XYZ file of C-alpha atoms in Angstrom:
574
model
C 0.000 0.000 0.000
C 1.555 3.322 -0.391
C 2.382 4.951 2.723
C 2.167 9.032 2.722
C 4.338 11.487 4.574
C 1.222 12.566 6.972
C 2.573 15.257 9.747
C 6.026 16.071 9.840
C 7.560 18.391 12.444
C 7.190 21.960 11.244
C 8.568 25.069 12.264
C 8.290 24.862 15.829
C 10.167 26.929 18.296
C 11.295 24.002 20.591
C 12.364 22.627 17.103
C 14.004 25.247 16.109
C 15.540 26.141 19.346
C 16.887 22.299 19.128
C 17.817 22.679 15.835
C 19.996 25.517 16.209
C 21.790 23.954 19.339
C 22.738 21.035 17.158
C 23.780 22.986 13.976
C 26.254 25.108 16.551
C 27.324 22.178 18.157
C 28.316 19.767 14.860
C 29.076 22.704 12.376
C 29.580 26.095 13.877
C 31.111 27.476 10.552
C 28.230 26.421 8.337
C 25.229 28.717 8.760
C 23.306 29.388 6.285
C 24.836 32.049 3.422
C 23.168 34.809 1.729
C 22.080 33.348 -1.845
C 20.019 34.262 -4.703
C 17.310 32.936 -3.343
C 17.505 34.229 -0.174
C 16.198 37.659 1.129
C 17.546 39.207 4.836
C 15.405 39.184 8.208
C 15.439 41.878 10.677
C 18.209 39.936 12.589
C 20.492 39.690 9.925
C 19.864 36.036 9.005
C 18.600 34.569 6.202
C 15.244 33.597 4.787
C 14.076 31.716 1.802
C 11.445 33.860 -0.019
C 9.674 29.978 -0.790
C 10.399 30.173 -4.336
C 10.089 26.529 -6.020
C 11.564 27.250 -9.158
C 14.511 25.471 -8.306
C 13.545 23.315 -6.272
C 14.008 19.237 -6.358
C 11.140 18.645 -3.822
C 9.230 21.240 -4.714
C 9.682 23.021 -0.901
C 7.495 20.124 0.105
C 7.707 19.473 4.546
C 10.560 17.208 5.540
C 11.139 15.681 8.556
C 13.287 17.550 11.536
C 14.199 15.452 13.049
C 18.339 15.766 14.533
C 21.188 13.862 14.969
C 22.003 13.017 18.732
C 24.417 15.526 19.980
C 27.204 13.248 20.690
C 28.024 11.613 17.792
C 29.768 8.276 17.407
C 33.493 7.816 17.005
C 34.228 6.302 13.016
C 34.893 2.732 12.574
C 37.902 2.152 10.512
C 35.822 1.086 7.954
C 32.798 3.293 8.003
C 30.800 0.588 6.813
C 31.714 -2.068 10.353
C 27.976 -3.229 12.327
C 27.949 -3.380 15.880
C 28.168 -7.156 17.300
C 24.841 -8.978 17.584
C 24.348 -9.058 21.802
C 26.166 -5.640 21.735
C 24.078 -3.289 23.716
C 23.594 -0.167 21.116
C 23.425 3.430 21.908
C 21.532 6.175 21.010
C 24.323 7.844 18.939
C 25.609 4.318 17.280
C 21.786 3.404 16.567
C 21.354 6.913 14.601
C 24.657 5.992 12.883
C 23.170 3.084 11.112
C 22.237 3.301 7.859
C 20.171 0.518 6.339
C 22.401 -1.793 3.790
C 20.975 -1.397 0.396
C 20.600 2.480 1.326
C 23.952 2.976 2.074
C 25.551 1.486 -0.920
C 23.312 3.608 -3.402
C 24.488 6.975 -1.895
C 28.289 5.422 -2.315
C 27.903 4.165 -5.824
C 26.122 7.599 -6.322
C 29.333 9.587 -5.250
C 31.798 7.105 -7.337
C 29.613 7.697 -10.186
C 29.912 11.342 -9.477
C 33.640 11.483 -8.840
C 34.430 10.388 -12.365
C 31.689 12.247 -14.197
C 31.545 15.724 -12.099
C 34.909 15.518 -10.599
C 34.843 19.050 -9.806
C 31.676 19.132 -7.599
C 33.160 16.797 -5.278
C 29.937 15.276 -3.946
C 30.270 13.191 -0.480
C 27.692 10.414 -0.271
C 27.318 11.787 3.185
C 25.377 14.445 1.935
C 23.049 12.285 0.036
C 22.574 10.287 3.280
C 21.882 13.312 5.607
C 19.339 14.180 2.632
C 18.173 10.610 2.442
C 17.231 10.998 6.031
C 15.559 14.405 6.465
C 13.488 13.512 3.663
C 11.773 10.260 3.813
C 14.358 8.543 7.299
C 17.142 6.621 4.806
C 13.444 5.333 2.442
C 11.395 4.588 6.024
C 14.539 2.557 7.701
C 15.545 1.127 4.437
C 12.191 -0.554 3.393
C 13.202 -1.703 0.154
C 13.821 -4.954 -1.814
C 16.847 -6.701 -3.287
C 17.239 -3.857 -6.532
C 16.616 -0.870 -4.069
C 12.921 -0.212 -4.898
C 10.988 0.850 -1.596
C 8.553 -2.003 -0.937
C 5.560 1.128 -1.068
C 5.430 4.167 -2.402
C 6.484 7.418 -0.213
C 4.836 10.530 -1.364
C 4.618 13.714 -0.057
C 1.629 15.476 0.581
C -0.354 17.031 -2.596
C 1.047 20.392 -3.332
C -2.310 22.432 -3.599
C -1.555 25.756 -1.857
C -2.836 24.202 1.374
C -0.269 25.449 3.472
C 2.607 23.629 0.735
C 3.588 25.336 -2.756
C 1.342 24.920 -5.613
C 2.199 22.943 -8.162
C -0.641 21.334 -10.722
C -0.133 17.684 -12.547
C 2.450 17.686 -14.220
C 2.700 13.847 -15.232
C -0.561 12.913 -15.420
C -0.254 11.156 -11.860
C 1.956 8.582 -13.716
C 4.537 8.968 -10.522
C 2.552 9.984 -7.552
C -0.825 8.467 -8.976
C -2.464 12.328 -8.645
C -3.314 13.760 -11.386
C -4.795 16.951 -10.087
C -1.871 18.368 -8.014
C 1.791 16.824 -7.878
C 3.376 15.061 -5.276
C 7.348 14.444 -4.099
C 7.958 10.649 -4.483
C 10.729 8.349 -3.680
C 13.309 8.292 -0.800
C 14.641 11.574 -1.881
C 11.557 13.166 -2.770
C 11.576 14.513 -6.300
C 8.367 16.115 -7.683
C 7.359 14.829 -11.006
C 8.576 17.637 -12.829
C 12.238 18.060 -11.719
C 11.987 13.774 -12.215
C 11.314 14.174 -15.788
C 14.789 15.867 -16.474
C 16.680 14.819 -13.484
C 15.950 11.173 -13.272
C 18.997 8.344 -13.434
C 19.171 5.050 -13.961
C 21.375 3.964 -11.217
C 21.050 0.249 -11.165
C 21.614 -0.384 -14.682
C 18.096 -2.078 -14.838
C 16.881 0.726 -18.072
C 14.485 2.409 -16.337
C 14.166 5.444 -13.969
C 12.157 5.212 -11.306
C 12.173 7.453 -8.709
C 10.824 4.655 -5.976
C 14.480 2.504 -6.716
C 17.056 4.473 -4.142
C 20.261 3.708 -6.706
C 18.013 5.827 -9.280
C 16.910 8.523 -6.949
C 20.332 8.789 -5.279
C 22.771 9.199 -8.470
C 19.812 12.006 -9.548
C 20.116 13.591 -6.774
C 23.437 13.152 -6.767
C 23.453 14.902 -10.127
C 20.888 17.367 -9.132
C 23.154 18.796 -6.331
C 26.156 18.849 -8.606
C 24.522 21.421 -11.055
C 25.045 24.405 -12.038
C 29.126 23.815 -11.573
C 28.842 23.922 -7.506
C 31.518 22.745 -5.794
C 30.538 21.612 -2.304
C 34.134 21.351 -1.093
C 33.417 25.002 -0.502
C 30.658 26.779 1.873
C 29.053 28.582 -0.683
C 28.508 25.537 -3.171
C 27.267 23.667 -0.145
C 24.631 25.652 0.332
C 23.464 26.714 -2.741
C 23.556 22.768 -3.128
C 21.711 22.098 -0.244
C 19.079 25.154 -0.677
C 18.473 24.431 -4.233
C 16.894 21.481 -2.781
C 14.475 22.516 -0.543
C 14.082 26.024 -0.228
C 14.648 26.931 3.463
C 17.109 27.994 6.203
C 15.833 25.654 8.230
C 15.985 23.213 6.195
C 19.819 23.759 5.214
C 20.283 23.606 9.296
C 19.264 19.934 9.292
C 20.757 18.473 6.620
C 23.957 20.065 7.628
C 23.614 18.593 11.172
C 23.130 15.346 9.686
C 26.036 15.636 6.943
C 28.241 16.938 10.326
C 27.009 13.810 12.408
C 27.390 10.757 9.316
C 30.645 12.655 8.568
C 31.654 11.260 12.006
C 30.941 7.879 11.829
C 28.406 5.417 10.369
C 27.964 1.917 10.197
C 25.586 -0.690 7.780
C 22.776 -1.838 9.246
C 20.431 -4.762 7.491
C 17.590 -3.624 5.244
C 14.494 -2.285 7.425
C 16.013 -2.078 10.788
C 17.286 1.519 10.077
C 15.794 4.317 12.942
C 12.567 5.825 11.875
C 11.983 9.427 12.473
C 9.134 10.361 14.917
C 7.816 13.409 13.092
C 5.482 11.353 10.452
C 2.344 9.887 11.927
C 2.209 6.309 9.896
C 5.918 5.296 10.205
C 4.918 1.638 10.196
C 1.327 1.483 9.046
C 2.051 1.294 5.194
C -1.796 2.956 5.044
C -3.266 6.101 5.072
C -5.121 7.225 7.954
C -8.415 8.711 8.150
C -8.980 11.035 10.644
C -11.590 10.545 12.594
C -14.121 13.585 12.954
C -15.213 14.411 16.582
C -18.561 15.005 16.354
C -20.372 18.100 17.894
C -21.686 17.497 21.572
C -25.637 17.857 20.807
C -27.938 19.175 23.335
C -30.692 16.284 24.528
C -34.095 17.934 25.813
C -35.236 16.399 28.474
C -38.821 14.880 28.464
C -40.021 17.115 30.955
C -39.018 20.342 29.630
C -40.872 23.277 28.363
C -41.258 23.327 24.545
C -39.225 26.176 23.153
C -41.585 28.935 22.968
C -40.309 29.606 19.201
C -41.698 28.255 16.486
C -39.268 25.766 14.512
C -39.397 28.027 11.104
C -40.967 25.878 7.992
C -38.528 24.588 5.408
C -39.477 27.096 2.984
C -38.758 30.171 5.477
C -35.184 28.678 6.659
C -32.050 30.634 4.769
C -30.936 29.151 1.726
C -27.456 29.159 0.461
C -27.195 30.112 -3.424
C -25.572 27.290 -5.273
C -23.578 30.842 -7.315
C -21.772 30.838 -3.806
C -19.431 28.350 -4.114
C -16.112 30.524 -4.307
C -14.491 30.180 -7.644
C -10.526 29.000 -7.324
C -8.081 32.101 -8.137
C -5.931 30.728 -11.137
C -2.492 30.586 -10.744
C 0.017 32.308 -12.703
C 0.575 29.407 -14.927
C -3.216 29.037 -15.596
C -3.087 32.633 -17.029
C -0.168 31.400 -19.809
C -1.370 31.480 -23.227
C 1.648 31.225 -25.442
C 5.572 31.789 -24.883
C 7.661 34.116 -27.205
C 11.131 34.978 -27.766
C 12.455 37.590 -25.019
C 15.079 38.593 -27.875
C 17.579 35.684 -27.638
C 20.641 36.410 -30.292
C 21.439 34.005 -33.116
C 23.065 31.103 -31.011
C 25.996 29.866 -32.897
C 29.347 28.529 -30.942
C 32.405 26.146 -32.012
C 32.474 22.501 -31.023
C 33.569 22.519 -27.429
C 32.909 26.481 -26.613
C 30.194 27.948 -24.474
C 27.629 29.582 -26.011
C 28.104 33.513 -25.882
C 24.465 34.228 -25.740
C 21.413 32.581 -23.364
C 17.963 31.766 -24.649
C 15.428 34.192 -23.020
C 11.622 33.273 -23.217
C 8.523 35.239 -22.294
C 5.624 33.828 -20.628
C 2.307 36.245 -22.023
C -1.519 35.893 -21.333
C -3.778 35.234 -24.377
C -4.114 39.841 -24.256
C -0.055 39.583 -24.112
C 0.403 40.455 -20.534
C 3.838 38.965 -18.953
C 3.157 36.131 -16.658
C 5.206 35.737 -13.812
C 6.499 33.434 -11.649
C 6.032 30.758 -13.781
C 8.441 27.804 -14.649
C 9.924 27.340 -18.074
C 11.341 23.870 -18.937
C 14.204 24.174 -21.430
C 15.113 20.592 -23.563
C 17.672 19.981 -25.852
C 16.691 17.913 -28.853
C 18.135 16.377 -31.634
C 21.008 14.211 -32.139
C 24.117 16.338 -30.275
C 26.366 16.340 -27.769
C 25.369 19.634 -26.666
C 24.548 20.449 -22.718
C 23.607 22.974 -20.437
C 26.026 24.254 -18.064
C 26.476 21.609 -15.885
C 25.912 18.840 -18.390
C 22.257 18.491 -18.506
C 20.047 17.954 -21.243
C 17.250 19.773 -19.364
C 17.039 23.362 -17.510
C 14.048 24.620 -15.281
C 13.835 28.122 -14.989
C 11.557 31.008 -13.378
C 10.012 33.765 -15.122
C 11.078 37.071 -13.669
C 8.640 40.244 -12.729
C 8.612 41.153 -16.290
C 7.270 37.144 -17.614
C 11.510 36.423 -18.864
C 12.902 32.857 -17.992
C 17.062 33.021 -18.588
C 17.995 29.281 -19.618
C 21.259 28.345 -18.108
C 23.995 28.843 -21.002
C 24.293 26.701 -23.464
C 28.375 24.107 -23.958
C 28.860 22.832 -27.302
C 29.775 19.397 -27.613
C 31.973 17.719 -30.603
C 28.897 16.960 -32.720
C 28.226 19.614 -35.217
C 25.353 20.633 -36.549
C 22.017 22.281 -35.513
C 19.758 20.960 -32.599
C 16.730 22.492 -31.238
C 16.075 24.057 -27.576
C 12.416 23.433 -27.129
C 10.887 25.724 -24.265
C 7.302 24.326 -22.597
C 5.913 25.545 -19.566
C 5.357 23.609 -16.566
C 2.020 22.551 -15.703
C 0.459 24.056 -18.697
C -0.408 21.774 -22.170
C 0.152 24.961 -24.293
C 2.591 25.037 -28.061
C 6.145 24.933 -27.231
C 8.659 27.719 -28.228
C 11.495 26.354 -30.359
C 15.150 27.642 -31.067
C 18.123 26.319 -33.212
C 21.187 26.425 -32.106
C 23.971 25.462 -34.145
C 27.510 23.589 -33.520
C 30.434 24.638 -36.319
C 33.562 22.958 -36.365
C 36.738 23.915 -34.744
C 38.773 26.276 -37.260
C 42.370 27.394 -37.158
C 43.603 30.792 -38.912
C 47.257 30.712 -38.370
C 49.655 27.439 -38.668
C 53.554 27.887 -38.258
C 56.343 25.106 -37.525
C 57.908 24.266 -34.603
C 61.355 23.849 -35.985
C 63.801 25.937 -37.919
C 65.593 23.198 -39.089
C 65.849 22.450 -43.120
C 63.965 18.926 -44.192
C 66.859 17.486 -46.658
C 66.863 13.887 -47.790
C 68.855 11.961 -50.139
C 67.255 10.064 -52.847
C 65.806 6.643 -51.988
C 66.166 7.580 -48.266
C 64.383 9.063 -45.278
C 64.152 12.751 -43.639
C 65.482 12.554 -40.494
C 62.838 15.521 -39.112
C 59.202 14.517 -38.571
C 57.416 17.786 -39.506
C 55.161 19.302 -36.786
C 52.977 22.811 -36.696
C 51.217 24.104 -34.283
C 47.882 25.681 -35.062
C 46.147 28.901 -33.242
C 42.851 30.624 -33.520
C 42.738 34.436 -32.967
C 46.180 33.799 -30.842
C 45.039 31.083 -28.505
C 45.357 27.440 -29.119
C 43.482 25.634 -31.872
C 42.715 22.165 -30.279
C 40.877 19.563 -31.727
C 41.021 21.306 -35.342
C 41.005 19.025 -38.145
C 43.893 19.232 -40.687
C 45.140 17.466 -44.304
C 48.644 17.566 -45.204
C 49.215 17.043 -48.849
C 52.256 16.834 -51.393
C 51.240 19.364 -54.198
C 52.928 20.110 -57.469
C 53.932 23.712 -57.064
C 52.593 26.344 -54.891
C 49.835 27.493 -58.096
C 48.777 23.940 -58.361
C 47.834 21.982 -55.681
C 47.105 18.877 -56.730
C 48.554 15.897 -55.750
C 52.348 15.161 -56.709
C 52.559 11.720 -58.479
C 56.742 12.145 -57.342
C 59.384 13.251 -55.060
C 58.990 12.546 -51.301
C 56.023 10.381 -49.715
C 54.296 9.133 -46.944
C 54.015 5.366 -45.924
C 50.364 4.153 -44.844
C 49.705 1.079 -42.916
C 50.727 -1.861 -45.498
C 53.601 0.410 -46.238
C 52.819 1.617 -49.438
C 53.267 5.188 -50.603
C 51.054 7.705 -50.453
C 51.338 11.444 -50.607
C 47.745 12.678 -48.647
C 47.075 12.315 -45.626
C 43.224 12.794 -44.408
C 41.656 12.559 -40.801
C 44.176 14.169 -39.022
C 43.624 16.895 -35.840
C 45.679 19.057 -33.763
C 46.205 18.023 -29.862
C 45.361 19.513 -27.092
C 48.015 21.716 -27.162
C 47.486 22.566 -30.938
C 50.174 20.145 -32.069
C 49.988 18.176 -35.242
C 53.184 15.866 -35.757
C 53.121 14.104 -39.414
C 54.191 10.749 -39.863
C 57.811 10.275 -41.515
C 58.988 10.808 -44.723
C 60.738 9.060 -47.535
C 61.644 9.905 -50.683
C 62.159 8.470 -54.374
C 65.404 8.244 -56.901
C 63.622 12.148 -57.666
C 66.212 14.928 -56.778
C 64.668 18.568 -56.842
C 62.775 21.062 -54.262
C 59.328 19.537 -53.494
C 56.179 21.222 -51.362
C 53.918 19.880 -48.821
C 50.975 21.916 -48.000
C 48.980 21.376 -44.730
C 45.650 22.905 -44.019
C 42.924 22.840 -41.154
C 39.774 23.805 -41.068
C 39.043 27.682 -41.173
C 41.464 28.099 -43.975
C 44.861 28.683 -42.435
C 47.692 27.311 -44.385
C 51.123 26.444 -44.419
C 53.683 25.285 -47.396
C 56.639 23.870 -46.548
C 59.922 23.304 -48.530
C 61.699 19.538 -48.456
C 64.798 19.024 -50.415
C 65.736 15.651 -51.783
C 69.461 15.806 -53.374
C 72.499 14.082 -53.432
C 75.132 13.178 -51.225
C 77.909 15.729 -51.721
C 81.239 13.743 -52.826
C 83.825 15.730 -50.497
C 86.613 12.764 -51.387
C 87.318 14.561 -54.828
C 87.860 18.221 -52.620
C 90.866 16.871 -50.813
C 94.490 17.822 -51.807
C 97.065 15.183 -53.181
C 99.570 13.856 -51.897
C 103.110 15.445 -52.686
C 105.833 14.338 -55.131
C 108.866 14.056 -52.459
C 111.582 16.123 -53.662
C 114.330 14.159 -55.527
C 117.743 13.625 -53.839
């Protein structure tokens, strides 16, 4: 049965009060920043202004539940059990993470390491996450691939004291298909799902209910945006981009402090459960119970009321007309999405694209709409990401209706793609863009050597030729080149004599095709050899872009320096 997140501890101020003891206590140097996203309180701290733009979980409640104060010393191992018969402490029991659970989030970070090596993810964070949002998938309540044995869902996000945020996949996630819902262990709404989503057990799907799926996307998901959470700041943007509240970056940050410290593997389903939900263990949904209005019993003896009990057709009536009608949201108001005056978007294979795509949310009388979520997708066969390396971008429309897409990195594939724009929530036409990929060019080509290329006939050059090619004065990596043994400089097609190349099977050949500078704009050619031909020959290499070099090789004979030397002298006669 699926089992929803029913009450979770709010913003209390015993809550809070504990949760800023234990933040001070584990990690007095990480409070909360000032971010984007952020606006200033009276006392100088920091507030959330409950934006869910960017949010994973869209802002949904989460449980606050803390780490025990003292936290236990680490194993040598960080993965050791405690012995069966061992009595088990507070501290050591919070330690435990549930098996299964534990080796998602550390696949999640090797996965990371080699694929975002710069963002430096700890699987600790994805296990203080893991817990504050569903307690490590309800004490690790999952089967042999990492699937949670029920569904966990949040509560439905419709305004009622949580963001709202309409259907957005047909309920094909959270079964709702009126409002969404944040599903899984780590709690992703439908929509961030739909671009975020991993397949992390190698079993092709993506299911945000499997914890080796949900933890290498949010593994992903955290690593955006080039953050590096080695550093405060990246931490915290990290952590906020999340879940949208100081409070919330407190306790994750406690927990990420307390795992840091120590953990151990626990089996599957004995993991602690957090006591802020009500139906930890229950797998149902409870019903509350009304308590029904004390009546008033008239006793048998009492005076009638003097009052006449009015007739049905003199008591008030309520007009059916005055059922309130629902305010529509800003993305109800969306009636079609136009260009915000984004520049021709055209950038070499392997540069950044100079210019963003801005779009422009408008009402059906051309009003901007704002606050409303734009969902940018690449298309199209390329290599092409946004910054970060993701194929999909969520942004928010500004106060004049504008969504910025992140900025574009050109991959090797060239070519045009398309950047389709939708908005979130709403089934309206989609806004397309072309972007297009052109090939890595050099404009200037030059040797590295000084030294002449002379051969003798029938032999071999003893210099390998090698250039090095630039573009506007930096280096030209990557560029593709030919290199070609022409007749003479006004006619450049092939020489059928003079000096050659060798291909695989040895045999000669004087172009060369499929070649590319390195990474430092080097091109080295293969060696030469040349014929019984004496004379000056050219070899012309060029790249893409057009630059150009000739260069002279010499093929001529030995010089016979026996015939130069003096003879002998007569020896004078006696």
């Amino acid at each position: 049965m699926t089992a929803h997140f029913g009450r979770r501890l709010r913003k209390g101020a015993a809550t809070t009060a504990v949760a800023a003891a234990a933040v001070a206590a584990l990690s007095a140097s990480q409070a909360p920043a000032v971010t984007g996203n952020d606006r200033p309180t009276a006392a100088g701290q920091t507030t959330p202004d409950g934006s869910t733009d960017h949010s994973a979980t869209g802002d949904s409640p989460y449980y606050t539940d803390l780490p025990p104060l003292s936290s236990p010393l680490p194993s040598p191992s960080g993965s050791q059990s405690p012995s069966i018969g061992t009595p088990v402490s507070v501290g050591e029991a919070e330690a435990g993470i549930p098996a299964t659970i534990l080796d998602a989030y550390k696949k999640a970070e090797t996965e990371l390491a080699a694929s975002k090596p710069g963002c430096n993810l700890p699987w600790q964070l994805l296990a203080a996450i893991g817990k504050v949002e569903s307690g490590q998938a309800r004490g690790g309540q999952v089967d042999a691939s990492g699937t949670t044995t029920s569904k966990i869902l949040g509560p439905a996000l419709d305004g009622n004291g949580f963001a709202l945020i309409k259907d957005t996949d047909n309920g094909a996630y959270d079964g709702n298909s009126t409002y969404d819902q944040a599903v899984g262990p780590m709690q992703f709404i439908p929509s961030t799902w739909a671009w975020a989503g991993r397949d992390g057990n190698g079993d092709g799907k993506k299911d945000p209910n499997n914890i080796y799926d949900a933890a290498l996307a949010a593994g992903h998901y955290l690593c955006r945006n080039d953050w590096n959470l080695s550093t405060d700041a990246g931490l915290r943007s990290a952590i906020l981009s999340y879940n949208n509240s100081t409070d919330y970056l407190n306790t994750v940050l406690s927990w990420l402090e307390y795992y840091r410290k120590g953990t151990h593997s626990v089996p599957d389903g004995t993991g602690t459960l957090p006591s802020g939900r009500s139906d930890d263990n229950s797998g149902a949904n409870p019903t509350p119970t009304p308590t029904p209005s004390p009546s008033k019993t008239t006793p048998a003896t009492s005076t009638p009321n003097p009052s006449p009990t009015p007739s049905p057709s003199t008591s008030p009536t309520t007009p059916a007309s005055s059922t309130p009608t629902p305010t529509p949201t800003p993305t109800d108001t969306v009636a079609k999405l136009a260009d915000a005056g984004t520049a021709k978007l055209t950038a070499m294979a392997g540069d950044a694209f100079s210019k963003k795509i801005s779009t422009s949310a408008k009402t059906s009388a051309g009003k901007a709409v704002a606050k409303v979520r734009i969902r940018f997708t690449i298309v199209g066969t390329t290599d092409a990401t946004f910054t970060g390396g993701e194929k999909v971008a969520v942004a928010g429309t500004n106060a004049s209706g504008v969504a910025v897409a992140p900025a574009l990195q050109a991959g090797e594939t060239t070519g045009d793609f398309t950047v389709r724009a939708t908005v979130v929530g709403r089934a309206i036409a989609g806004l397309d863009y072309t972007a297009s990929v052109t090939p890595r060019v050099a404009d200037t080509l030059a040797r590295t050597g000084t030294t002449a290329l002379t051969c003798t006939p029938g032999g071999e050059f003893a210099d390998q030729v090698e250039v090095k090619a630039t573009y506007k004065s930096a280096v030209a990596d990557k560029v593709a080149a030919t290199a070609t043994l022409i007749k003479a400089a006004d006619d450049t097609t092939e020489n059928d004599k003079g000096p050659y190349f060798k291909d695989a099977d040895g045999k000669t050949i004087r172009t060369l095709t499929g070649l590319a500078t390195d990474a430092d704009g080097l091109l080295k050619l293969p060696k030469l050899y040349a014929d019984d031909t004496t004379g000056t020959f050219l070899l012309q290499i060029t790249t893409t872009g057009g630059a150009t070099l000739t260069v002279e090789l010499t093929v001529a004979a030995a010089t016979d320096t026996s015939s130069a030397s003096p003879s002998p002298s007569a020896s004078p006669s006696a």
